[in-house]
Every structure is written in structure tokens, then in C-alpha cells.
XYZ file of C-alpha atoms in Angstrom:
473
model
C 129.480 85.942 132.679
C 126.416 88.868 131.529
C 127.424 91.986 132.324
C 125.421 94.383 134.179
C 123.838 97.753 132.644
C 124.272 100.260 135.407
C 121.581 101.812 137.641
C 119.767 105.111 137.591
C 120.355 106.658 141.113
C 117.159 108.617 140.537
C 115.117 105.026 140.100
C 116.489 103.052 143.225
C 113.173 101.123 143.054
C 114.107 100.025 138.971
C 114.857 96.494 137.937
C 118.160 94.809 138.002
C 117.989 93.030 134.735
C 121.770 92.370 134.004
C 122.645 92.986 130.441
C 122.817 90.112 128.134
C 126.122 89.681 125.867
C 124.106 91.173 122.588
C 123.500 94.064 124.495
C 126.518 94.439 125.422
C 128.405 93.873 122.138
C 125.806 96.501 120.914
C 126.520 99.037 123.065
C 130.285 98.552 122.455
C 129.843 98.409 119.140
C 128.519 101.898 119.409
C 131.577 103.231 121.754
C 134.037 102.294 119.000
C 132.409 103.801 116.385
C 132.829 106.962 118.368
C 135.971 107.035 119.316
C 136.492 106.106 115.440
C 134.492 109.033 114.434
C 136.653 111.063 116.615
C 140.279 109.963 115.585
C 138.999 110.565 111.990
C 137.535 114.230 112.823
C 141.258 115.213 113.841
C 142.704 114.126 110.505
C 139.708 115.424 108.454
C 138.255 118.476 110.089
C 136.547 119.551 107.013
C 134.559 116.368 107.015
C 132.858 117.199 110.529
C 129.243 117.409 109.369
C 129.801 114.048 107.061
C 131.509 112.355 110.190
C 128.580 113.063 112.255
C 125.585 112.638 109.747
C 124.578 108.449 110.048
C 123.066 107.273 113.403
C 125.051 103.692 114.563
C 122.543 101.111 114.676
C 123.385 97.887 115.388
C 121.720 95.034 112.919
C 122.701 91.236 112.981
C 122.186 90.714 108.934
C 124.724 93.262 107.775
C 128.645 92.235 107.116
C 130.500 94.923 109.757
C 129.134 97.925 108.264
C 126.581 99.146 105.702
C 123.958 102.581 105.293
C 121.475 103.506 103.922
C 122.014 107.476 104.324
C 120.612 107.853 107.741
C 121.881 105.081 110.116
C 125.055 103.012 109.461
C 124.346 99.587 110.427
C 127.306 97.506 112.178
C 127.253 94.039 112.830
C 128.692 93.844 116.614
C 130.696 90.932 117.100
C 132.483 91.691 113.410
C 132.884 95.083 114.411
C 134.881 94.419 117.980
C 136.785 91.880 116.426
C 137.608 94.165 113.483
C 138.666 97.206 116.104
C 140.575 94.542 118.207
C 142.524 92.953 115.074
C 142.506 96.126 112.507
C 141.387 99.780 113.833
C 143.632 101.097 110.442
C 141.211 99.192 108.569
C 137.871 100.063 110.404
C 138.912 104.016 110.014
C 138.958 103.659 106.363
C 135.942 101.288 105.943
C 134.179 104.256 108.194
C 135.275 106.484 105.460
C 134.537 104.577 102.615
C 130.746 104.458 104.021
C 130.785 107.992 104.364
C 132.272 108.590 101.165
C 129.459 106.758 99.446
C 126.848 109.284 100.649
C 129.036 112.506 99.998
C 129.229 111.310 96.241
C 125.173 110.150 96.576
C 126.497 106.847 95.068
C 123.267 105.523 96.731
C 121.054 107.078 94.120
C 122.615 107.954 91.007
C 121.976 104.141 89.590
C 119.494 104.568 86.995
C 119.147 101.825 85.126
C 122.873 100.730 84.792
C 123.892 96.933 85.819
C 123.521 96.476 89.472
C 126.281 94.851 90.203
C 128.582 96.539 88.448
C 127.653 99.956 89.693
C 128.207 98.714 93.036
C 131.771 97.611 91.934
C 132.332 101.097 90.135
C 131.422 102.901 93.250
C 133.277 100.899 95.279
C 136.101 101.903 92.771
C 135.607 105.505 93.107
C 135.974 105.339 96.692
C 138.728 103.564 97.637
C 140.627 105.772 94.701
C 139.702 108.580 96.980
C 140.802 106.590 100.145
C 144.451 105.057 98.238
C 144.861 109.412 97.283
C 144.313 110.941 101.390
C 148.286 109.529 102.321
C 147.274 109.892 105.627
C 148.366 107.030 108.061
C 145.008 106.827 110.077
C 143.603 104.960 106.481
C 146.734 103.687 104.499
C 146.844 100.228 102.896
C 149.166 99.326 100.108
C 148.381 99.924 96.923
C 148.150 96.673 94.799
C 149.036 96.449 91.150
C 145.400 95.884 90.497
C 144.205 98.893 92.151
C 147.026 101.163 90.372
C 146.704 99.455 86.725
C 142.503 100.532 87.175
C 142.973 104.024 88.404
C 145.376 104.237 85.237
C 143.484 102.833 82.746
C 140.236 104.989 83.956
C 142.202 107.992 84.099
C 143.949 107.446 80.765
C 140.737 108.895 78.989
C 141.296 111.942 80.167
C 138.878 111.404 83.592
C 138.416 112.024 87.156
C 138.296 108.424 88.793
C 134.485 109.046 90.160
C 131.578 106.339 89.578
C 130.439 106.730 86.339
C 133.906 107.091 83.971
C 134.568 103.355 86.434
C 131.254 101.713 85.245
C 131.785 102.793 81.476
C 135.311 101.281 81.861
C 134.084 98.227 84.108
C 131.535 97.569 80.919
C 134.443 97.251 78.787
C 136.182 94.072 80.877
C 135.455 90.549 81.180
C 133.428 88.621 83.383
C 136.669 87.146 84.871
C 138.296 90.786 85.469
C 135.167 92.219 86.872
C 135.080 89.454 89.711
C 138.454 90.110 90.329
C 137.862 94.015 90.381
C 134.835 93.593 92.819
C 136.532 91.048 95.494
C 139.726 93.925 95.252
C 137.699 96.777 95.982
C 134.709 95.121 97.933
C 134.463 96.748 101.913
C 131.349 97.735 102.665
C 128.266 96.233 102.483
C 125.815 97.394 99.707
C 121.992 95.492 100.558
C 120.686 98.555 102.250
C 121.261 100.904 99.314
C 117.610 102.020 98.360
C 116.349 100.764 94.883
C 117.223 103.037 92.038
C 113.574 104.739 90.706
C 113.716 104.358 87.362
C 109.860 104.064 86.792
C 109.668 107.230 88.255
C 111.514 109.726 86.815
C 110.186 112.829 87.943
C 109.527 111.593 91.430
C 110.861 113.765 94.232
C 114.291 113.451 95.560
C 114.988 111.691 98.853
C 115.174 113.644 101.704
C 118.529 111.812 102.408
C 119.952 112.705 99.333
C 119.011 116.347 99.518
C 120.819 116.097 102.975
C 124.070 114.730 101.779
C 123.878 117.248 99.038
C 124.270 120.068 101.456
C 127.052 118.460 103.041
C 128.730 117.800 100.020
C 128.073 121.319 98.596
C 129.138 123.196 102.065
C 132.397 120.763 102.380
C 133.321 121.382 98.669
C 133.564 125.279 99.621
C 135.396 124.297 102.428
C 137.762 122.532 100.639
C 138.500 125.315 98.150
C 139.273 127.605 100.347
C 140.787 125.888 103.181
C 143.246 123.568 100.450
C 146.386 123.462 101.863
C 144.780 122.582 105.790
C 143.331 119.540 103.660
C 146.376 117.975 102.353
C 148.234 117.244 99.202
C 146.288 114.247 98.897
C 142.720 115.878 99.131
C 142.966 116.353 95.320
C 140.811 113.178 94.144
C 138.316 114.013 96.966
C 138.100 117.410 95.537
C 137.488 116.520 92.050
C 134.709 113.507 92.919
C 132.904 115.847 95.222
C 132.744 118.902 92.706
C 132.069 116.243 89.782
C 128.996 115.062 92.198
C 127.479 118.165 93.118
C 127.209 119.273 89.236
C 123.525 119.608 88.103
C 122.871 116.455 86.681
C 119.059 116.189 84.910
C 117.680 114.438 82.410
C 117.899 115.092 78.501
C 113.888 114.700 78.303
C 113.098 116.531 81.382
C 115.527 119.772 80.417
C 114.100 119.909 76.800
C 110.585 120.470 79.017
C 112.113 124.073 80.061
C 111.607 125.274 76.574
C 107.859 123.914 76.270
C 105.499 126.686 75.243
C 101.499 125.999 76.301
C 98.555 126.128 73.149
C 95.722 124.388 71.805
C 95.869 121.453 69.442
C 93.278 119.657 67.659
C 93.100 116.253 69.633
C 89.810 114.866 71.343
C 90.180 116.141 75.055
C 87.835 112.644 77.303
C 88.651 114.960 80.450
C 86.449 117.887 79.317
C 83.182 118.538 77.633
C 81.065 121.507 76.324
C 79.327 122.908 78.926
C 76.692 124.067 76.323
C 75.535 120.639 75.219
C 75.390 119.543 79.059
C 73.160 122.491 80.131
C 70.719 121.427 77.137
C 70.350 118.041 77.920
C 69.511 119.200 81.470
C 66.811 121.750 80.552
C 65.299 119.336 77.742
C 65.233 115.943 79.604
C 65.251 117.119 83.349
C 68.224 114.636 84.667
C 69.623 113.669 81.383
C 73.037 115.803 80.804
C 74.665 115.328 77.102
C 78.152 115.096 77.169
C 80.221 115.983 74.038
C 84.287 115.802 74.875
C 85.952 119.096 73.450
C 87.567 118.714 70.073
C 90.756 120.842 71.033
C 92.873 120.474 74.183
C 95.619 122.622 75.549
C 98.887 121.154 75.583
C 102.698 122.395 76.856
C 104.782 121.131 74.539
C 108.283 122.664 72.257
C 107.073 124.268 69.267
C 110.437 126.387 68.173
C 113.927 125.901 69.058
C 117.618 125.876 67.390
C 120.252 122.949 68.110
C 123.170 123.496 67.926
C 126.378 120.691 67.876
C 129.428 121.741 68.000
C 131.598 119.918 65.492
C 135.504 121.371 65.952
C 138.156 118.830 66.461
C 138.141 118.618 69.815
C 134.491 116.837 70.184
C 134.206 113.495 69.911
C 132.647 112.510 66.521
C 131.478 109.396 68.715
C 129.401 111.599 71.355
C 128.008 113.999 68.823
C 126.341 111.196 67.430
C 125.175 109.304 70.501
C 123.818 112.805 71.410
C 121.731 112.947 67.743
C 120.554 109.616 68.193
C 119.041 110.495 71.449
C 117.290 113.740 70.319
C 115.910 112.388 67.256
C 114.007 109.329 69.490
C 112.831 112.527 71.947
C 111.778 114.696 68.703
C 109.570 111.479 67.379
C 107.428 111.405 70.275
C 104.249 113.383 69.813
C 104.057 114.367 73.437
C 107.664 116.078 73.336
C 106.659 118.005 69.946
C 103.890 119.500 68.196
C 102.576 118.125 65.039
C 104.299 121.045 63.275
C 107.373 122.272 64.381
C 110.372 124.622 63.841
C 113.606 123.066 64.430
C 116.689 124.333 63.101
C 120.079 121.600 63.739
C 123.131 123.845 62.574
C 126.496 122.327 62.625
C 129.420 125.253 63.536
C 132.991 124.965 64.651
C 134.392 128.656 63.915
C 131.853 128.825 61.943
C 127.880 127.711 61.024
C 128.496 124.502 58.415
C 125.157 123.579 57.950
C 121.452 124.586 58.655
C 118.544 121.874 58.518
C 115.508 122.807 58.985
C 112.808 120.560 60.648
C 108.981 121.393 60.379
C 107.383 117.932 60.868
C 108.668 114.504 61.689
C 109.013 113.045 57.855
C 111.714 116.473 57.752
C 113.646 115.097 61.001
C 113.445 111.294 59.257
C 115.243 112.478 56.429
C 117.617 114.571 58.037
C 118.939 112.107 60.645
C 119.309 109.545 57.877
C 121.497 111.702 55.722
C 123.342 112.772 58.692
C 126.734 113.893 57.802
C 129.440 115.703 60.144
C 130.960 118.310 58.668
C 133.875 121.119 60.548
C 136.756 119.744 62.267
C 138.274 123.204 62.891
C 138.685 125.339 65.951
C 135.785 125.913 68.407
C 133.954 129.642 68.530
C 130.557 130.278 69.655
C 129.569 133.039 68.598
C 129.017 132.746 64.845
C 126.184 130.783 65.644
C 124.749 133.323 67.804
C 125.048 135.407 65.231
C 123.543 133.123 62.449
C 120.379 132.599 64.766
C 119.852 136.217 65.580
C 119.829 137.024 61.903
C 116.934 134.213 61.589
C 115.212 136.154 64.448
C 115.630 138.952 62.357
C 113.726 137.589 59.492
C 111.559 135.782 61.300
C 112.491 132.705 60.364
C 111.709 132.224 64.090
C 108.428 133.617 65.463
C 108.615 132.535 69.054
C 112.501 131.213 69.479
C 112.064 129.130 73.105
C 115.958 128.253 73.231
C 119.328 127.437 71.706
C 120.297 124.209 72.649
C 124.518 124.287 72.161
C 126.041 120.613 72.425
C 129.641 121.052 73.000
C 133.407 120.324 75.150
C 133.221 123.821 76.386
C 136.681 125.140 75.266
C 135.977 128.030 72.756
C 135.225 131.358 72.717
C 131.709 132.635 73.856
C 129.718 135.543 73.248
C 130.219 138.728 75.181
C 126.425 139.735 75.451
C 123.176 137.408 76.393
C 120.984 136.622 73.475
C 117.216 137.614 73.335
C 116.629 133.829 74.266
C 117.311 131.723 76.900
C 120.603 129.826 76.214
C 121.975 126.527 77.377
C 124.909 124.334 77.616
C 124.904 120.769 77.228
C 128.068 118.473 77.759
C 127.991 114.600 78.112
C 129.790 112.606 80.147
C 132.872 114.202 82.495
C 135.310 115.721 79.751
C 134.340 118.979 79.239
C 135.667 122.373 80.862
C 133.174 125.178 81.776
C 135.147 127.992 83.805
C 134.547 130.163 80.581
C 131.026 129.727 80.398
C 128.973 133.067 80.488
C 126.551 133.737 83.758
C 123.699 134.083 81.547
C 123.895 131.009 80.184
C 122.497 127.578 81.547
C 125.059 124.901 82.058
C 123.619 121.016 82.204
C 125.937 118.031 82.515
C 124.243 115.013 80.702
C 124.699 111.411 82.115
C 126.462 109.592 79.323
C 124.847 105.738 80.342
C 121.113 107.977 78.999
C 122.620 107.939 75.506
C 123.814 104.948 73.153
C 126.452 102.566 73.483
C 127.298 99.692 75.570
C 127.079 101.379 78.545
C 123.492 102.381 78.542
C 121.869 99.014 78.406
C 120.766 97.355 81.390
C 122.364 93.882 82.370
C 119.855 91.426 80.446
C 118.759 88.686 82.035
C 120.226 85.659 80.824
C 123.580 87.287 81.694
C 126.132 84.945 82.947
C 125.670 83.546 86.182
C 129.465 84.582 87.385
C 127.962 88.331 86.882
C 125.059 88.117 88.318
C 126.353 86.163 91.776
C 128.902 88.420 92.415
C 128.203 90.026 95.578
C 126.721 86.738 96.253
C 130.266 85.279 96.629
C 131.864 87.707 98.151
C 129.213 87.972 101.258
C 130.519 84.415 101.316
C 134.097 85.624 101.579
């Protein structure tokens, strides 16, 4: 029998259309998720703003629930019979949604294998989810689920989204299907399409929403810890390891670009004195003669430095050269002559090799060696550059580039120069690092190794129909 949508007592003249069963399931669907939203607010108060940030819509073509940072589409009829069989379940699936957009799972992608992102993220969340211990989202914890948290954290990382993909790389077909059907909830078509021919396009103004939220409730959660739970640890970790600055190798080396003229034909200009001549001489005939120098903003001088004490990985110190030597080929990174200096320094400077043009930088990334393997200390390489300041060795110094774990002993006082940073990956530790000094975290999949390379595509069909499947579940 249709149910009837009630009347405005201010309209008594309005139409008495009774409300059809979709309407009804949709407004319904809409209660629940309320009074979900609600019982989860009183178990996690400091996840108010996240609670309250996706608009329900209802939408027939999604399985129970799936966002796309703004709304979070339920299906009706799989939503009241999911809140009528399971409400346990629906609070954590609300979570897990949530979740997604606190880590900005959505749009951290890149160009990593679609499918088993999705399962990575999906990984990373219900870690988060299996670590609350609070009865309003408990499910047993499988063997599966505890042998895959263990195995990613046995290198030394938190279980968040990218340490799961690099592991998820490493399995077979068979245990990745049986990874994604254990961890599947959610559903994942609405996500928006990673922008990887556009890499200095703007960020979404969803994303720079869910940043703030994630940036205001990771204050909240170190100082309000013990209100939060024992078991607010893993959310902790995945929401600090998310809201670290995160850019591009390419587009960070752009920082220490300096702008002058090179000798290169410039088609977007011309002398102005040849165009005024033809003018004058033939009336309406300008003469156009494209200037023979053009200003460009590219790095002309700057000192690398790689930190080569025991505790790097030989493994990432080289998928870290590989990558800079591909950027430092490309003429529109570099100028045609440059001034490069790679040192190599544990507790102390090992090597220097200098680099003035690009048959230098051949040579020395083919004769490559590592050399160190002692303790870590910074500062003798601040040292060794200041005394090539000194004898100006370095004319215009842009930068010192310092590739390292983090865990040694920095310099006291700031350097004439600006100074930066870099670790890959998640295993690095900078509490110590100075406040004059820029910290960046590079994404590992950007450099070398199995990781990095897109799913190709004669991949196996089991791959590439996985969520295929399990929408068929």
C-alpha cells in the first residue's frame, strides 16, 4: 500500500500525491543514516566535522554505499535491509566511507594499478576499523586480515595505503583476489579519475576540504588522546602519515630554479626594430625576425647530497639517483651548463662529483659507486659546502638537496642557502629536523621498482575483473 508524504498546513489548497515506495525507501534511507551518524558521533566525538561532511543522496546504481567526497550515495532498499539485518555492520561501512576521505584515498592514485589501489585502500581502512575496539564497529578479525597487517607492518610501516599497494604488488594474482573480496565494503565507481596528465593542475576543492578536517582532527587527537581510546593509535598514525606534504620530485626541484637568458630561438617574440622598418619602408608590410635569446627559469647551481650511513637503504638511495639523473637529462629542468655537486657523507663527506654538463652526469651515474656505511651526521656536509661557497666554487648556490632516514645529528645554525629534506617512502623520522629547514616526503611508486609501473594492459584477466566479480558478489 503507497504511503502518504504529509501535508503542509500552510498549503491546504496543495496536492495529495501519496508517496510512491521509492520515495519512501529514499527518505528512510536518509533517516537511518542519521540516526547512524548520531550513534557514531557518541563513540567518536573527535570525528564530528568528518561525520557530518557528505550529503546522503540516494542513487539506484551504487552497492549500499559509495562517495565521491561530497555526497555519499546509498542504494535504499540495500541500505534498510542492511540496518534491519546488520546496524554493527552499517556503522562501520559508514566509517570506512568516511575514513576514505580523511586519508584523501580518493586522490592520491597517480598512476599506480587501479585495482589494486582500491584493494590497498580498502586495506588501510579496515586496519584502522579492526584497531578502534569499540563495539559500535567490531567484527572478528580473520587470519587473513591479521597475517596482512603483519606482513605490511613487518617492514617497519604504518598500515596506511601506500606501504599496502607496494606489498599488494608483491602477491599473486590468486592472493590479491582473495585480499580484495576480504577487505571489499564500500563501493569504489564514484571515486574521481586520478589526473595524471595534469600534474600541476589545481587541487579539488573536495580534497582541500577533507584536508582541513583531517588536519584540525589530527590536533584534536593529540591532545585529546586518552578521550580517543587505546585503539585510536592506527587512526592517529594514517591521519598524520596523510596530512604530510606530499609533492612531486620534479615539481620541488622547480623551487630552486633561477630565471636568465639562453641562446635558443624564442617563435613567441620578435625584434621590434625590424617590425617598425618594414612598416615605415613598405607601408603595411611588418618584418618579423624571432629573437635569438629567450629567458628561461630553470636550476643552474645546486649541491645533492645522499646520505649513505648504514641505516639508509642502499636500495632507495639508488632508486632516488636513478630518478634525478632522468630529471637532470632533460633540457627544460637544467641549463646547458650547469653546476652540480653529488657528495656522498655519512659522518663524514666520502665523495664530491662535480657535474657541469650532461656528458659529466653520464659518466658519473655510470660509475656510480656507494661508498660510507657509518653513522649518520649532517653537518660535515654543511660544512664541506660552505667552504665551496667560500671559494666560490659556487657563485649563486640555489639549494642543498639532503636525501636521507632523518636520524642523525643536524646543524645548530641555518646555512646561507635554502635547505631541504627529502625522505622516500614512510620510514623515516623527522622530530629532529631544524625549523629552518624544508621537509618533503617523496612518494616511493614516482621512483623505480615494481611498484611504480602502471598495470599494462595485457595483464591477466583475473586482475583486471576484480571489482567486476565482486559487484557480482
Amino acid at each position: 500500500m503507497p504511503h502518504k508524504a504529509p501535508l503542509d498546513p500552510d498549503a491546504p489548497f496543495q496536492s495529495r500525491r501519496p508517496e510512491t515506495h521509492e520515495e519512501w525507501q529514499a527518505r528512510m534511507g536518509a533517516e537511518v543514516l542519521a540516526v547512524t551518524r548520531s550513534g557514531l558521533y557518541l563513540d567518536f566525538r573527535f570525528l564530528d566535522q568528518a561525520l557530518a561532511a557528505l550529503e546522503p543522496t540516494a542513487d539506484e546504481r551504487c552497492r549500499t554505499l559509495a562517495t565521491d567526497g561530497q555526497i555519499l550515495c546509498y542504494q535504499p532498499s540495500a541500505l534498510l535491509r542492511l540496518y534491519r539485518e546488520n546496524p554493527r555492520y552499517l556503522n562501520r561501512l559508514y566509517l570506512h566511507s568516511v575514513f576514505h576521505c580523511l586519508f584523501r584515498h580518493l586522490w592520491m592514485q597517480g598512476k599506480r594499478d587501479p585495482v589494486l589501489w582500491h584493494v590497498a585502500c580498502d586495506i588501510a581502512v579496515e586496519n584502522v576499523l579492526d584497531n578502534l575496539h569499540r563495539k559500535s564497529v567490531e567484527r572478528p578479525l580473520t587470519y587473513l586480515r591479521r597475517r596482512a597487517y603483519e606482513s605490511i607492518a613487518a617492514e617497519g610501516r604504518v598500515v596506511a595505503a601506500a606501504p599496502a599497494y607496494r606489498w599488494l604488488v608483491t602477491q599473486t594474482p590468486g592472493v590479491q583476489k582473495q585480499l580484495a573480496r576480504e577487505f571489499y565494503a564500500d563501493d569504489h565507481r564514484l571515486w574521481p579519475k586520478p589526473r595524471t596528465d595534469q600534474p600541476n593542475a589545481p587541487i579539488p576543492l573536495p580534497q582541500k576540504s577533507w584536508q582541513k578536517i583531517s588536519e584540525r582532527m589530527q590536533t584534536e587527537l593529540e591532545m585529546r588522546d586518552k578521550e580517543a581510546g587505546q585503539g585510536a593509535g592506527a587512526l592517529a598514525q594514517q591521519v598524520k602519515a596523510a596530512n604530510r606534504s606530499r609533492r612531486s620530485y620534479r615539481d620541488f626541484l622547480r623551487r630552486f630554479c633561477v630565471l636568465r637568458e639562453e641562446v635558443h630561438l624564442d617563435p613567441d617574440t620578435f625584434d621590434l626594430n625590424f617590425y617598425t622598418y618594414g612598416l615605415s619602408l613598405y607601408g603595411n608590410l611588418p618584418l618579423l625576425e624571432p629573437n635569438e635569446t629567450r629567458e628561461s627559469k630553470k636550476i643552474e647551481e645546486i649541491a645533492l647530497v645522499v646520505d649513505t650511513s648504514y641505516s639508509t637503504s642502499g636500495e632507495l638511495v639508488r632508486a632516488f639517483l636513478a630518478e634525478t639523473y632522468a630529471l637532470l637529462k632533460q633540457r627544460e629542468n637544467f641549463f646547458h651548463r650547469m653546476n652540480l655537486h653529488i657528495l656522498q657523507s655519512d659522518d663524514k663527506v666520502q665523495s664530491d662529483e662535480l657535474v657541469t654538463s650532461e656528458e659529466d652526469l653520464i659518466r658519473v651515474m655510470e660509475h656510480f659507486e656507494l661508498k660510507g656505511g657509518g653513522g649518520t651526521d649532517f653537518r660535515p656536509a654543511f660544512a664541506y659546502v660552505n667552504r665551496l661557497c667560500e671559494e666560490k666554487k659556487f657563485q649563486n648556490l640555489r639549494g642543498l638537496l639532503y636525501f636521507t632516514d632523518g636520524m642523525g645529528i643536524y646543524p645548530a645554525r641555518r646555512p646561507p642557502y635554502e635547505t631541504a629534506f627529502l625522505f622516500l617512502g614512510d620510514r623515516f623520522d623527522d622530530a629532529a629536523v631544524p625549523p629552518w629547514a624544508m621537509k618533503l616526503v617523496l612518494d616511493e611508486e614516482e621512483f623505480s621498482g615494481p611498484a611504480a609501473r602502471p598495470r599494462q594492459p595485457n595483464a591477466p584477466e583475473e586482475e583486471t575483473d576484480l571489482y567486476r566479480d565482486l559487484n557480482n558478489l
